[in-house]
Every structure is written in structure tokens, then in C-alpha cells.
Amino acid sequence: MSGILSSLGFGKGVKPSEPNRIFRPMTDADVGPILEIIYAHDEDDGEDAEATFAETLADKYVMQFEGRLMGMTGFRPDPDSPNTAWLSFTYIHEAFRRKNSAYWMMLELREVLEADGIERLFIATSDYIDEETGEDIYLAARTFYEKKLNASFELKVDDFYAPGESKYIYSLPVSDRALAETPPSTDKKARFVGLDPASESDTSYVAQWEEVSLDESDIELALPTKSLSELKDEVKSYGGKAFFITLPDNISVHHSADLKASGFKELGQLSDYFSKGVNEVYWGLYFA
């Protein structure tokens, strides 16, 4: 995945002219060949993709050359931030690697994102080591994001997916985010109501929360509030190894003292996640 495009950066590159190369929405007919590409990379990824494709092919795209599928990419809109998205299944057939194919595909995806009003794209990957071969499965992907797309490294969350397997998060600007006319409100806080398993993890959990006013006496509560202590005990009862809470920084500020007192550490932030100047703060608690 090298070449003259590598120094241009995501959104700044000039898309190479190639009339026989097509970027289009993924169809049912593409599922089988694309799954072969993904399974060849990693079996767990293939199983995850197969389950996802059975539910929906929305926001997924394939690239082909002279009728042959070269790879796929796509995105997942963030439900909490309408102008933010996450990169989803992105793979290139081994026969088309090292030919700028991945970079060309990302430039095409950028046009789709921009047309959909997405302003910032986040990328999550890991440092998973294959137990049989000792290979760092996603090293090439991380190198591509860092060196070819000039993605900004945002955060590493240790042991997110499993003990010893960390989550790496990068970001790419799709278009310039305008500064909000008024600063984000700080009169809101979080009300914790439950847990979810962390995405693609069997050992980590994340907190469910609702946004409420600082004075919630007049709020009709749909779900009972849970204390941090109750949530910690619940994670332990499930055999969880890590517990994460993510909050907008203008809300996180009201919980910082309580989180620290409960043993959480601030792990870092995702810049401009919700809007310009409103970051997402990651808090983490690890159990021995």
C-alpha cells in the first residue's frame, strides 16, 4: 500500500483516473466473494462480517476492477453524534495490495461520507496477536492509517477487547467542522442506568447512561438510576475484567471526582467527537 499518494492525506489526495475500476454499493451477490476476502484475513473477522451482512448491507461499498472484486469498505453512523461515523469492514484482496488500491478506495469513501454530511471519521482497530503464528494481525492496517492516510492517533485503551488486546482509535477529518455559535452547555450530567458488553469483547463492559439536567428532581425517570458501586459489582458478577465509561467532556467534568473516588482513571479523549470543541472522554477501571 505504498506510492505517490501516500503523502497526500485523507481528503487531500487526487483520485487516480482508472475507467475499469468501479466503486459502488455492496449487493447480495457480493457477499460470498467479499466474505472469502475477509475470512482469508482473519476467521473471527469473517464470522463477524457474515453475521452483520445477514442483517444489513447499508453503508457498505465494494471496489472492483474489470469485474473482479478488489475489496470493500464502509462506515457506521454514530447514533450519538449525527456528523460522526466509524469506519467498518475494510479489506483488500491480497492480489491488489501494494497498488494504492486501499488509498483509492478511501478517497471514494470520503466522497460518500461528505455527501452524507459526515464531518469526522473514527477508526477502531487492535493489536491482536495470532496465537498460532505470532503475527500482529492489524499491524499493516495501523501502519496504513498512520502513514498513508495521516490519521490522527487519538487513544489506546488497554485490554479493551481481551486481556492483552488493546483498542486503538484514530480519526480523520472529512470536512472542516465549524465552531459552534455557542459553547456546549455544562448544565447536564449523566444518570447511569445499566451495562452493555463492550463491542467485540467478552471481558469488558461499558456503562449505559442518560443525559439529565443537573437538577433532575423534575425528570420522569424511565429506568432506575444505578450507582457506580452497583455497576462495578455487576461487572464483577459477569466475570468482567474491565469497565469503561465514555462521556462528553462537558458532562464528564461533573463526574470526575466520583469516578476517581471509585477507582476509575481517565484514559484519554477523542477530539471533536460530538461537535467542534466537544470531546469524548474515556474512563476505565480494571479488575485483577
Short mmCIF file of C-alpha atoms in Angstrom, two decimals:
data_model
loop_
_atom_site.label_atom_id
_atom_site.label_comp_id
_atom_site.label_asym_id
_atom_site.label_seq_id
_atom_site.Cartn_x
_atom_site.Cartn_y
_atom_site.Cartn_z
CA MET A 1 0.00 0.00 0.00
CA SER A 2 2.69 2.47 -0.95
CA GLY A 3 3.16 5.00 -3.69
CA ILE A 4 2.95 8.66 -4.61
CA LEU A 5 -0.44 9.08 -2.99
CA SER A 6 0.85 8.16 0.45
CA SER A 7 1.90 11.66 1.47
CA LEU A 8 -1.28 13.42 0.40
CA GLY A 9 -3.52 12.55 3.33
CA PHE A 10 -7.17 11.59 3.56
CA GLY A 11 -9.38 14.05 1.72
CA LYS A 12 -6.45 15.81 0.04
CA GLY A 13 -5.45 13.21 -2.50
CA VAL A 14 -6.28 13.36 -6.19
CA LYS A 15 -8.23 10.27 -7.10
CA PRO A 16 -6.36 8.39 -9.84
CA SER A 17 -8.15 8.02 -13.15
CA GLU A 18 -8.96 4.38 -13.82
CA PRO A 19 -12.01 3.75 -16.04
CA ASN A 20 -12.01 0.00 -15.34
CA ARG A 21 -12.13 0.48 -11.57
CA ILE A 22 -15.59 0.88 -10.03
CA PHE A 23 -16.70 1.84 -6.51
CA ARG A 24 -20.34 1.04 -5.78
CA PRO A 25 -22.79 -0.02 -3.03
CA MET A 26 -22.47 -3.63 -1.91
CA THR A 27 -25.18 -6.08 -3.08
CA ASP A 28 -26.27 -9.57 -2.02
CA ALA A 29 -24.29 -11.02 -4.94
CA ASP A 30 -21.09 -9.56 -3.47
CA VAL A 31 -21.45 -11.18 -0.04
CA GLY A 32 -19.87 -14.54 -0.87
CA PRO A 33 -16.73 -13.22 -2.63
CA ILE A 34 -16.24 -10.49 -0.02
CA LEU A 35 -16.52 -12.97 2.84
CA GLU A 36 -13.79 -15.04 1.18
CA ILE A 37 -11.51 -11.98 1.28
CA ILE A 38 -12.30 -11.30 4.94
CA TYR A 39 -12.00 -14.92 6.08
CA ALA A 40 -8.60 -15.09 4.38
CA HIS A 41 -7.51 -12.24 6.64
CA ASP A 42 -8.96 -13.47 9.94
CA GLU A 43 -11.60 -16.06 10.84
CA ASP A 44 -13.12 -14.02 13.68
CA ASP A 45 -13.48 -11.02 11.36
CA GLY A 46 -15.16 -13.26 8.80
CA GLU A 47 -17.69 -14.56 11.32
CA ASP A 48 -18.46 -11.02 12.49
CA ALA A 49 -18.87 -9.81 8.90
CA GLU A 50 -21.09 -12.75 7.97
CA ALA A 51 -23.45 -12.02 10.87
CA THR A 52 -23.51 -8.31 10.04
CA PHE A 53 -24.15 -8.79 6.32
CA ALA A 54 -27.09 -11.07 7.15
CA GLU A 55 -28.71 -8.11 8.92
CA THR A 56 -27.89 -5.24 6.55
CA LEU A 57 -25.65 -4.07 3.72
CA ALA A 58 -26.42 -0.41 4.37
CA ASP A 59 -23.43 1.96 4.11
CA LYS A 60 -21.18 -0.80 2.74
CA TYR A 61 -19.32 -0.48 -0.56
CA VAL A 62 -17.21 -2.64 -2.84
CA MET A 63 -14.47 -1.84 -5.31
CA GLN A 64 -13.98 -3.86 -8.47
CA PHE A 65 -11.52 -3.91 -11.37
CA GLU A 66 -12.59 -5.31 -14.72
CA GLY A 67 -15.43 -7.11 -12.97
CA ARG A 68 -13.26 -8.65 -10.24
CA LEU A 69 -13.91 -7.64 -6.64
CA MET A 70 -10.85 -5.94 -5.16
CA GLY A 71 -12.19 -5.28 -1.67
CA MET A 72 -14.75 -3.47 0.40
CA THR A 73 -15.17 -0.67 2.90
CA GLY A 74 -17.99 1.11 4.68
CA PHE A 75 -18.99 3.10 7.71
CA ARG A 76 -21.32 3.08 10.68
CA PRO A 77 -23.00 6.37 11.62
CA ASP A 78 -22.66 7.15 15.32
CA PRO A 79 -26.11 7.24 16.97
CA ASP A 80 -24.99 9.87 19.49
CA SER A 81 -23.30 12.23 17.04
CA PRO A 82 -25.07 12.80 13.70
CA ASN A 83 -21.98 14.16 11.93
CA THR A 84 -19.62 11.44 13.14
CA ALA A 85 -19.10 7.91 11.76
CA TRP A 86 -16.90 4.88 12.37
CA LEU A 87 -15.05 3.02 9.65
CA SER A 88 -16.45 -0.50 9.23
CA PHE A 89 -15.27 -3.62 7.39
CA THR A 90 -12.36 -2.52 5.19
CA TYR A 91 -10.38 -5.21 3.36
CA ILE A 92 -8.38 -5.55 0.12
CA HIS A 93 -7.82 -8.81 -1.76
CA GLU A 94 -4.18 -9.80 -1.46
CA ALA A 95 -3.76 -9.64 -5.25
CA PHE A 96 -4.50 -5.89 -5.21
CA ARG A 97 -2.41 -4.84 -2.23
CA ARG A 98 0.59 -2.54 -2.67
CA LYS A 99 -1.08 -0.91 -5.67
CA ASN A 100 -2.67 2.10 -3.92
CA SER A 101 -5.98 0.25 -4.06
CA ALA A 102 -6.78 0.86 -0.39
CA TYR A 103 -5.98 4.55 -0.67
CA TRP A 104 -8.12 4.95 -3.80
CA MET A 105 -10.98 3.17 -2.04
CA MET A 106 -10.72 5.50 0.95
CA LEU A 107 -10.86 8.55 -1.30
CA GLU A 108 -14.07 7.20 -2.80
CA LEU A 109 -15.47 6.58 0.67
CA ARG A 110 -14.61 10.14 1.67
CA GLU A 111 -16.86 11.45 -1.10
CA VAL A 112 -19.74 9.29 0.18
CA LEU A 113 -19.16 10.48 3.75
CA GLU A 114 -19.08 14.11 2.71
CA ALA A 115 -22.30 13.73 0.72
CA ASP A 116 -23.93 12.21 3.82
CA GLY A 117 -22.90 15.16 5.98
CA ILE A 118 -20.26 13.24 7.95
CA GLU A 119 -17.57 15.59 9.21
CA ARG A 120 -15.27 13.24 11.11
CA LEU A 121 -14.46 9.56 10.67
CA PHE A 122 -13.14 7.48 13.57
CA ILE A 123 -11.31 4.18 13.15
CA ALA A 124 -11.05 1.42 15.77
CA THR A 125 -8.54 -1.41 15.47
CA SER A 126 -6.44 -3.54 17.78
CA ASP A 127 -3.04 -5.11 18.42
CA TYR A 128 -4.33 -8.70 18.33
CA ILE A 129 -1.56 -11.29 18.04
CA ASP A 130 -2.40 -14.58 16.32
CA GLU A 131 -1.73 -17.30 18.87
CA GLU A 132 -0.53 -19.79 16.26
CA THR A 133 1.67 -17.61 14.08
CA GLY A 134 2.61 -14.79 16.46
CA GLU A 135 1.57 -12.30 13.76
CA ASP A 136 0.28 -8.85 14.68
CA ILE A 137 -2.87 -9.18 12.56
CA TYR A 138 -3.68 -5.46 12.29
CA LEU A 139 -0.15 -4.03 12.08
CA ALA A 140 -0.49 -3.36 8.35
CA ALA A 141 -3.84 -1.64 8.92
CA ARG A 142 -2.46 0.60 11.69
CA THR A 143 0.53 1.49 9.52
CA PHE A 144 -1.78 2.35 6.62
CA TYR A 145 -3.93 4.63 8.79
CA GLU A 146 -0.91 6.37 10.29
CA LYS A 147 1.46 6.61 7.34
CA LYS A 148 -0.75 6.66 4.27
CA LEU A 149 -3.92 8.39 5.46
CA ASN A 150 -2.17 10.61 8.02
CA ALA A 151 -4.86 9.69 10.54
CA SER A 152 -4.55 11.28 13.96
CA PHE A 153 -3.87 8.77 16.73
CA GLU A 154 -6.44 9.55 19.39
CA LEU A 155 -6.38 6.91 22.09
CA LYS A 156 -5.18 3.46 23.13
CA VAL A 157 -7.47 1.59 25.52
CA ASP A 158 -5.53 -1.24 27.14
CA ASP A 159 -7.18 -4.67 27.43
CA PHE A 160 -10.39 -3.44 25.80
CA TYR A 161 -11.13 -6.49 23.65
CA ALA A 162 -9.47 -9.02 25.95
CA PRO A 163 -6.60 -9.09 28.45
CA GLY A 164 -3.54 -8.20 26.40
CA GLU A 165 -5.51 -6.92 23.39
CA SER A 166 -5.85 -3.15 23.27
CA LYS A 167 -8.14 -0.89 21.26
CA TYR A 168 -6.50 1.76 19.05
CA ILE A 169 -8.60 4.71 17.89
CA TYR A 170 -7.70 7.09 15.03
CA SER A 171 -9.60 9.97 13.47
CA LEU A 172 -9.78 11.57 10.05
CA PRO A 173 -11.43 14.88 9.18
CA VAL A 174 -13.86 14.53 6.29
CA SER A 175 -14.66 18.23 6.14
CA ASP A 176 -13.94 21.19 8.35
CA ARG A 177 -16.14 21.35 11.40
CA ALA A 178 -17.48 24.80 12.09
CA LEU A 179 -17.12 26.17 15.60
CA ALA A 180 -20.47 26.18 17.38
CA GLU A 181 -22.03 29.61 17.79
CA THR A 182 -22.43 28.99 21.49
CA PRO A 183 -20.19 26.89 23.75
CA PRO A 184 -21.53 23.49 24.82
CA SER A 185 -23.78 23.57 27.85
CA THR A 186 -22.38 22.37 31.17
CA ASP A 187 -25.77 22.17 32.90
CA LYS A 188 -26.18 18.47 32.09
CA LYS A 189 -24.92 15.34 33.78
CA ALA A 190 -25.12 11.59 33.28
CA ARG A 191 -27.52 9.26 35.04
CA PHE A 192 -26.17 5.71 34.96
CA VAL A 193 -28.81 3.07 34.22
CA GLY A 194 -27.08 -0.17 33.20
CA LEU A 195 -24.37 -2.03 31.31
CA ASP A 196 -23.61 -3.22 27.80
CA PRO A 197 -20.89 -5.66 26.73
CA ALA A 198 -18.08 -3.72 25.08
CA SER A 199 -18.14 -4.09 21.31
CA GLU A 200 -16.39 -7.29 20.14
CA SER A 201 -15.28 -8.12 23.70
CA ASP A 202 -16.13 -10.99 26.04
CA THR A 203 -14.36 -9.49 29.04
CA SER A 204 -15.18 -5.76 29.07
CA TYR A 205 -18.34 -3.75 29.76
CA VAL A 206 -19.44 -0.17 29.16
CA ALA A 207 -21.92 1.90 31.12
CA GLN A 208 -25.32 2.89 29.81
CA TRP A 209 -26.29 6.42 30.75
CA GLU A 210 -28.90 9.10 30.10
CA GLU A 211 -28.40 12.83 29.91
CA VAL A 212 -30.32 14.78 32.54
CA SER A 213 -30.25 18.29 33.95
CA LEU A 214 -28.11 18.98 36.99
CA ASP A 215 -31.34 19.26 38.95
CA GLU A 216 -33.16 16.08 37.96
CA SER A 217 -35.95 16.40 40.52
CA ASP A 218 -38.46 17.23 37.82
CA ILE A 219 -37.31 14.49 35.42
CA GLU A 220 -39.55 11.47 34.85
CA LEU A 221 -37.11 8.57 35.05
CA ALA A 222 -37.64 5.77 32.55
CA LEU A 223 -35.06 3.47 34.15
CA PRO A 224 -33.82 3.31 37.74
CA THR A 225 -30.54 5.01 38.49
CA LYS A 226 -27.62 2.74 39.35
CA SER A 227 -24.67 3.79 41.45
CA LEU A 228 -21.10 3.27 40.31
CA SER A 229 -20.72 0.73 43.11
CA GLU A 230 -23.70 -1.26 41.86
CA LEU A 231 -22.39 -1.24 38.30
CA LYS A 232 -18.92 -2.34 39.42
CA ASP A 233 -20.41 -5.26 41.34
CA GLU A 234 -22.49 -6.19 38.31
CA VAL A 235 -19.41 -6.25 36.06
CA LYS A 236 -17.62 -8.47 38.57
CA SER A 237 -20.59 -10.83 38.75
CA TYR A 238 -20.31 -11.31 34.97
CA GLY A 239 -16.61 -12.11 35.27
CA GLY A 240 -15.67 -8.84 33.60
CA LYS A 241 -12.04 -7.78 33.52
CA ALA A 242 -12.57 -4.12 32.63
CA PHE A 243 -15.31 -1.48 32.95
CA PHE A 244 -15.41 1.62 30.74
CA ILE A 245 -17.44 4.82 30.85
CA THR A 246 -17.40 7.30 27.96
CA LEU A 247 -18.88 10.79 28.35
CA PRO A 248 -18.84 14.15 26.56
CA ASP A 249 -16.24 16.32 28.27
CA ASN A 250 -18.86 18.93 29.25
CA ILE A 251 -20.70 16.17 31.16
CA SER A 252 -17.64 14.27 32.33
CA VAL A 253 -16.50 17.30 34.31
CA HIS A 254 -19.40 16.80 36.74
CA HIS A 255 -18.46 13.16 37.41
CA SER A 256 -14.69 13.35 37.54
CA ALA A 257 -14.38 13.35 41.33
CA ASP A 258 -16.82 10.45 41.83
CA LEU A 259 -15.21 8.38 39.10
CA LYS A 260 -11.75 8.84 40.53
CA ALA A 261 -13.02 8.01 44.03
CA SER A 262 -14.48 4.78 42.60
CA GLY A 263 -11.13 3.76 41.13
CA PHE A 264 -11.59 4.91 37.53
CA LYS A 265 -8.76 6.53 35.61
CA GLU A 266 -9.14 8.97 32.74
CA LEU A 267 -7.66 7.15 29.74
CA GLY A 268 -7.85 9.95 27.19
CA GLN A 269 -10.20 11.74 24.85
CA LEU A 270 -11.48 11.59 21.27
CA SER A 271 -11.18 15.12 19.91
CA ASP A 272 -14.21 16.91 18.42
CA TYR A 273 -16.21 13.71 18.72
CA PHE A 274 -19.67 15.17 19.27
CA SER A 275 -19.05 18.53 17.62
CA LYS A 276 -16.27 21.06 17.27
CA GLY A 277 -14.80 21.51 20.75
CA VAL A 278 -16.84 18.73 22.39
CA ASN A 279 -14.63 15.70 23.03
CA GLU A 280 -15.48 12.21 24.27
CA VAL A 281 -13.73 11.26 27.49
CA TYR A 282 -12.81 7.63 28.19
CA TRP A 283 -12.74 6.40 31.79
CA GLY A 284 -11.53 2.91 32.67
CA LEU A 285 -11.48 0.58 35.67
CA TYR A 286 -9.57 -2.71 35.56
CA PHE A 287 -10.21 -5.71 37.79
CA ALA A 288 -7.39 -8.04 38.79
#
